[in-house]
Amino acid sequence: MNQVNPGSDVAYIPWGLAGDIPVPGDYDGDGKTDIAIWRPSNGIWHVLQSSNWTVSYFKWGRNGDTPVVGDFDGDLRSDYVVVRTDEFAPRYLWLLQGSNFNFGFPLFTFWGTAGDRIVPGDYDGNVKQILPSFDLPTVTGTRSKAMLRML
């Protein structure tokens, strides 16, 4: 850190294109946040790994999905997760691919309804994210309620 001129230790790293969605997380497991984007046009995650400054790419999702950052399998690495509005009902389909690919197959579950806010977090303190969604208040002023699902 520059003690003489604080704030001058700033690095500018151009990353992504117009329309890309920032998805920063620790994808390489080094304890530091990696610079990452998800490209909706082709569903590819672009991750600049902080451990070795190499780029990794992973195809997961499609246009119209919402990327979600979190460690859902508890391995201390961010997982590749997208949420998709179900084509047949007003609900969310969560598609999860473990960061270390030890599942051998992707996981999926229906959770929440279209229009809910997606707010991932470790709500029970077990180091894993859980699938949360929050109902939005209606015009009549009903209360918001949280729905949490443990993995």
PDB file of C-alpha atoms in Angstrom:
ATOM      1  CA  MET A   1       0.000   0.000   0.000  1.00  0.00           C
ATOM      2  CA  ASN A   2       1.232   3.433  -0.858  1.00  0.00           C
ATOM      3  CA  GLN A   3       1.560   5.332   2.471  1.00  0.00           C
ATOM      4  CA  VAL A   4       2.589   8.605   0.810  1.00  0.00           C
ATOM      5  CA  ASN A   5      -0.347   8.767  -1.601  1.00  0.00           C
ATOM      6  CA  PRO A   6      -3.226   6.645  -0.193  1.00  0.00           C
ATOM      7  CA  GLY A   7      -5.653   5.380  -2.780  1.00  0.00           C
ATOM      8  CA  SER A   8      -3.079   5.331  -5.550  1.00  0.00           C
ATOM      9  CA  ASP A   9      -2.788   1.533  -5.431  1.00  0.00           C
ATOM     10  CA  VAL A  10      -5.715   1.024  -7.770  1.00  0.00           C
ATOM     11  CA  ALA A  11      -5.664  -1.488 -10.568  1.00  0.00           C
ATOM     12  CA  TYR A  12      -7.978  -1.096 -13.542  1.00  0.00           C
ATOM     13  CA  ILE A  13      -8.682  -4.363 -15.302  1.00  0.00           C
ATOM     14  CA  PRO A  14     -10.961  -4.153 -18.331  1.00  0.00           C
ATOM     15  CA  TRP A  15     -13.216  -7.201 -18.202  1.00  0.00           C
ATOM     16  CA  GLY A  16     -16.350  -8.098 -20.103  1.00  0.00           C
ATOM     17  CA  LEU A  17     -18.567  -6.480 -22.685  1.00  0.00           C
ATOM     18  CA  ALA A  18     -21.678  -4.330 -22.610  1.00  0.00           C
ATOM     19  CA  GLY A  19     -24.548  -6.470 -21.340  1.00  0.00           C
ATOM     20  CA  ASP A  20     -22.356  -8.854 -19.302  1.00  0.00           C
ATOM     21  CA  ILE A  21     -23.349  -9.429 -15.688  1.00  0.00           C
ATOM     22  CA  PRO A  22     -20.709  -9.147 -12.936  1.00  0.00           C
ATOM     23  CA  VAL A  23     -20.495 -12.343 -10.830  1.00  0.00           C
ATOM     24  CA  PRO A  24     -17.486 -11.836  -8.522  1.00  0.00           C
ATOM     25  CA  GLY A  25     -16.706 -14.782  -6.254  1.00  0.00           C
ATOM     26  CA  ASP A  26     -13.919 -17.081  -5.106  1.00  0.00           C
ATOM     27  CA  TYR A  27     -14.015 -19.606  -7.955  1.00  0.00           C
ATOM     28  CA  ASP A  28     -10.432 -20.873  -7.497  1.00  0.00           C
ATOM     29  CA  GLY A  29     -10.609 -21.346  -3.711  1.00  0.00           C
ATOM     30  CA  ASP A  30      -7.665 -19.125  -2.762  1.00  0.00           C
ATOM     31  CA  GLY A  31      -9.715 -17.004  -0.365  1.00  0.00           C
ATOM     32  CA  LYS A  32      -9.725 -13.967  -2.667  1.00  0.00           C
ATOM     33  CA  THR A  33     -12.526 -12.686  -4.853  1.00  0.00           C
ATOM     34  CA  ASP A  34     -12.003 -13.425  -8.546  1.00  0.00           C
ATOM     35  CA  ILE A  35     -13.073 -10.996 -11.249  1.00  0.00           C
ATOM     36  CA  ALA A  36     -15.842 -12.704 -13.186  1.00  0.00           C
ATOM     37  CA  ILE A  37     -18.714 -12.011 -15.561  1.00  0.00           C
ATOM     38  CA  TRP A  38     -21.554 -14.082 -16.974  1.00  0.00           C
ATOM     39  CA  ARG A  39     -22.468 -13.424 -20.588  1.00  0.00           C
ATOM     40  CA  PRO A  40     -26.251 -13.783 -21.077  1.00  0.00           C
ATOM     41  CA  SER A  41     -25.997 -14.066 -24.868  1.00  0.00           C
ATOM     42  CA  ASN A  42     -24.215 -17.421 -24.672  1.00  0.00           C
ATOM     43  CA  GLY A  43     -24.346 -18.470 -20.985  1.00  0.00           C
ATOM     44  CA  ILE A  44     -20.565 -18.516 -20.571  1.00  0.00           C
ATOM     45  CA  TRP A  45     -18.898 -17.589 -17.270  1.00  0.00           C
ATOM     46  CA  HIS A  46     -15.549 -15.773 -17.706  1.00  0.00           C
ATOM     47  CA  VAL A  47     -13.428 -15.951 -14.555  1.00  0.00           C
ATOM     48  CA  LEU A  48     -10.062 -14.227 -14.056  1.00  0.00           C
ATOM     49  CA  GLN A  49      -8.587 -16.376 -11.296  1.00  0.00           C
ATOM     50  CA  SER A  50      -6.761 -14.393  -8.624  1.00  0.00           C
ATOM     51  CA  SER A  51      -4.511 -17.349  -7.720  1.00  0.00           C
ATOM     52  CA  ASN A  52      -2.644 -17.451 -11.032  1.00  0.00           C
ATOM     53  CA  TRP A  53      -4.201 -14.720 -13.254  1.00  0.00           C
ATOM     54  CA  THR A  54      -5.419 -17.251 -15.803  1.00  0.00           C
ATOM     55  CA  VAL A  55      -8.861 -17.165 -17.344  1.00  0.00           C
ATOM     56  CA  SER A  56     -11.324 -20.016 -17.037  1.00  0.00           C
ATOM     57  CA  TYR A  57     -14.524 -20.369 -19.027  1.00  0.00           C
ATOM     58  CA  PHE A  58     -17.583 -22.400 -18.166  1.00  0.00           C
ATOM     59  CA  LYS A  59     -20.827 -22.734 -20.126  1.00  0.00           C
ATOM     60  CA  TRP A  60     -23.758 -22.754 -17.742  1.00  0.00           C
ATOM     61  CA  GLY A  61     -27.097 -21.113 -18.392  1.00  0.00           C
ATOM     62  CA  ARG A  62     -28.842 -19.437 -21.277  1.00  0.00           C
ATOM     63  CA  ASN A  63     -30.233 -16.061 -22.238  1.00  0.00           C
ATOM     64  CA  GLY A  64     -33.008 -15.104 -19.828  1.00  0.00           C
ATOM     65  CA  ASP A  65     -31.433 -16.868 -16.818  1.00  0.00           C
ATOM     66  CA  THR A  66     -30.228 -15.003 -13.729  1.00  0.00           C
ATOM     67  CA  PRO A  67     -26.735 -15.913 -12.469  1.00  0.00           C
ATOM     68  CA  VAL A  68     -26.336 -16.360  -8.708  1.00  0.00           C
ATOM     69  CA  VAL A  69     -23.011 -16.336  -6.851  1.00  0.00           C
ATOM     70  CA  GLY A  70     -22.485 -18.499  -3.780  1.00  0.00           C
ATOM     71  CA  ASP A  71     -20.900 -21.634  -2.350  1.00  0.00           C
ATOM     72  CA  PHE A  72     -23.813 -24.082  -2.398  1.00  0.00           C
ATOM     73  CA  ASP A  73     -21.786 -27.298  -1.918  1.00  0.00           C
ATOM     74  CA  GLY A  74     -19.653 -26.134   1.025  1.00  0.00           C
ATOM     75  CA  ASP A  75     -16.205 -26.525  -0.595  1.00  0.00           C
ATOM     76  CA  LEU A  76     -15.278 -22.836  -0.039  1.00  0.00           C
ATOM     77  CA  ARG A  77     -15.447 -22.070  -3.771  1.00  0.00           C
ATOM     78  CA  SER A  78     -18.121 -20.164  -5.645  1.00  0.00           C
ATOM     79  CA  ASP A  79     -20.406 -22.426  -7.676  1.00  0.00           C
ATOM     80  CA  TYR A  80     -21.947 -21.880 -11.086  1.00  0.00           C
ATOM     81  CA  VAL A  81     -25.644 -21.291 -10.474  1.00  0.00           C
ATOM     82  CA  VAL A  82     -28.417 -19.861 -12.605  1.00  0.00           C
ATOM     83  CA  VAL A  83     -32.058 -19.343 -11.822  1.00  0.00           C
ATOM     84  CA  ARG A  84     -34.591 -19.767 -14.610  1.00  0.00           C
ATOM     85  CA  THR A  85     -38.262 -18.876 -14.639  1.00  0.00           C
ATOM     86  CA  ASP A  86     -40.138 -22.124 -15.252  1.00  0.00           C
ATOM     87  CA  GLU A  87     -41.777 -22.212 -18.679  1.00  0.00           C
ATOM     88  CA  PHE A  88     -44.863 -24.011 -17.373  1.00  0.00           C
ATOM     89  CA  ALA A  89     -45.542 -22.298 -14.020  1.00  0.00           C
ATOM     90  CA  PRO A  90     -44.723 -18.990 -12.303  1.00  0.00           C
ATOM     91  CA  ARG A  91     -41.850 -20.441 -10.261  1.00  0.00           C
ATOM     92  CA  TYR A  92     -38.061 -20.505 -10.291  1.00  0.00           C
ATOM     93  CA  LEU A  93     -35.926 -23.422 -11.418  1.00  0.00           C
ATOM     94  CA  TRP A  94     -32.481 -23.347  -9.736  1.00  0.00           C
ATOM     95  CA  LEU A  95     -29.713 -25.052 -11.751  1.00  0.00           C
ATOM     96  CA  LEU A  96     -26.551 -25.719  -9.748  1.00  0.00           C
ATOM     97  CA  GLN A  97     -23.200 -27.052 -10.933  1.00  0.00           C
ATOM     98  CA  GLY A  98     -20.714 -27.677  -8.116  1.00  0.00           C
ATOM     99  CA  SER A  99     -17.482 -25.713  -8.371  1.00  0.00           C
ATOM    100  CA  ASN A 100     -15.324 -28.816  -8.062  1.00  0.00           C
ATOM    101  CA  PHE A 101     -17.684 -30.853 -10.261  1.00  0.00           C
ATOM    102  CA  ASN A 102     -17.816 -33.627  -7.683  1.00  0.00           C
ATOM    103  CA  PHE A 103     -21.552 -34.043  -8.166  1.00  0.00           C
ATOM    104  CA  GLY A 104     -20.957 -35.698 -11.539  1.00  0.00           C
ATOM    105  CA  PHE A 105     -24.213 -34.108 -12.667  1.00  0.00           C
ATOM    106  CA  PRO A 106     -25.941 -30.776 -12.160  1.00  0.00           C
ATOM    107  CA  LEU A 107     -28.489 -30.348  -9.399  1.00  0.00           C
ATOM    108  CA  PHE A 108     -31.803 -28.646  -9.914  1.00  0.00           C
ATOM    109  CA  THR A 109     -34.751 -27.725  -7.764  1.00  0.00           C
ATOM    110  CA  PHE A 110     -37.847 -25.578  -7.972  1.00  0.00           C
ATOM    111  CA  TRP A 111     -37.841 -22.824  -5.363  1.00  0.00           C
ATOM    112  CA  GLY A 112     -39.611 -19.471  -5.169  1.00  0.00           C
ATOM    113  CA  THR A 113     -42.057 -17.893  -7.560  1.00  0.00           C
ATOM    114  CA  ALA A 114     -41.474 -15.558 -10.466  1.00  0.00           C
ATOM    115  CA  GLY A 115     -41.064 -12.027  -9.146  1.00  0.00           C
ATOM    116  CA  ASP A 116     -39.393 -13.056  -5.873  1.00  0.00           C
ATOM    117  CA  ARG A 117     -36.051 -11.449  -5.069  1.00  0.00           C
ATOM    118  CA  ILE A 118     -33.098 -13.831  -5.122  1.00  0.00           C
ATOM    119  CA  VAL A 119     -30.897 -13.212  -2.073  1.00  0.00           C
ATOM    120  CA  PRO A 120     -28.350 -16.011  -1.496  1.00  0.00           C
ATOM    121  CA  GLY A 121     -26.582 -16.301   1.821  1.00  0.00           C
ATOM    122  CA  ASP A 122     -25.403 -18.680   4.524  1.00  0.00           C
ATOM    123  CA  TYR A 123     -28.425 -18.186   6.759  1.00  0.00           C
ATOM    124  CA  ASP A 124     -27.745 -21.156   9.051  1.00  0.00           C
ATOM    125  CA  GLY A 125     -23.953 -20.795   9.494  1.00  0.00           C
ATOM    126  CA  ASN A 126     -22.962 -24.162   7.975  1.00  0.00           C
ATOM    127  CA  VAL A 127     -20.666 -22.570   5.325  1.00  0.00           C
ATOM    128  CA  LYS A 128     -23.140 -23.444   2.537  1.00  0.00           C
ATOM    129  CA  GLN A 129     -25.438 -21.018   0.801  1.00  0.00           C
ATOM    130  CA  ILE A 130     -29.097 -21.922   0.859  1.00  0.00           C
ATOM    131  CA  LEU A 131     -31.787 -21.281  -1.717  1.00  0.00           C
ATOM    132  CA  PRO A 132     -33.616 -18.193  -0.542  1.00  0.00           C
ATOM    133  CA  SER A 133     -36.252 -16.059  -2.125  1.00  0.00           C
ATOM    134  CA  PHE A 134     -38.249 -13.209  -0.692  1.00  0.00           C
ATOM    135  CA  ASP A 135     -41.827 -12.411  -1.616  1.00  0.00           C
ATOM    136  CA  LEU A 136     -42.155  -8.787  -2.613  1.00  0.00           C
ATOM    137  CA  PRO A 137     -44.751  -6.602  -0.867  1.00  0.00           C
ATOM    138  CA  THR A 138     -47.941  -6.164  -2.837  1.00  0.00           C
ATOM    139  CA  VAL A 139     -49.646  -2.857  -3.555  1.00  0.00           C
ATOM    140  CA  THR A 140     -52.060  -3.546  -0.688  1.00  0.00           C
ATOM    141  CA  GLY A 141     -49.117  -3.410   1.736  1.00  0.00           C
ATOM    142  CA  THR A 142     -48.874  -7.027   2.824  1.00  0.00           C
ATOM    143  CA  ARG A 143     -45.629  -7.994   4.546  1.00  0.00           C
ATOM    144  CA  SER A 144     -42.670  -9.526   2.831  1.00  0.00           C
ATOM    145  CA  LYS A 145     -41.807 -13.040   3.966  1.00  0.00           C
ATOM    146  CA  ALA A 146     -38.657 -15.054   3.540  1.00  0.00           C
ATOM    147  CA  MET A 147     -38.657 -18.615   2.253  1.00  0.00           C
ATOM    148  CA  LEU A 148     -35.470 -20.583   2.842  1.00  0.00           C
ATOM    149  CA  ARG A 149     -34.579 -24.037   1.595  1.00  0.00           C
ATOM    150  CA  MET A 150     -31.606 -25.980   2.919  1.00  0.00           C
ATOM    151  CA  LEU A 151     -29.509 -28.041   0.501  1.00  0.00           C
TER     152      LEU A 151
END
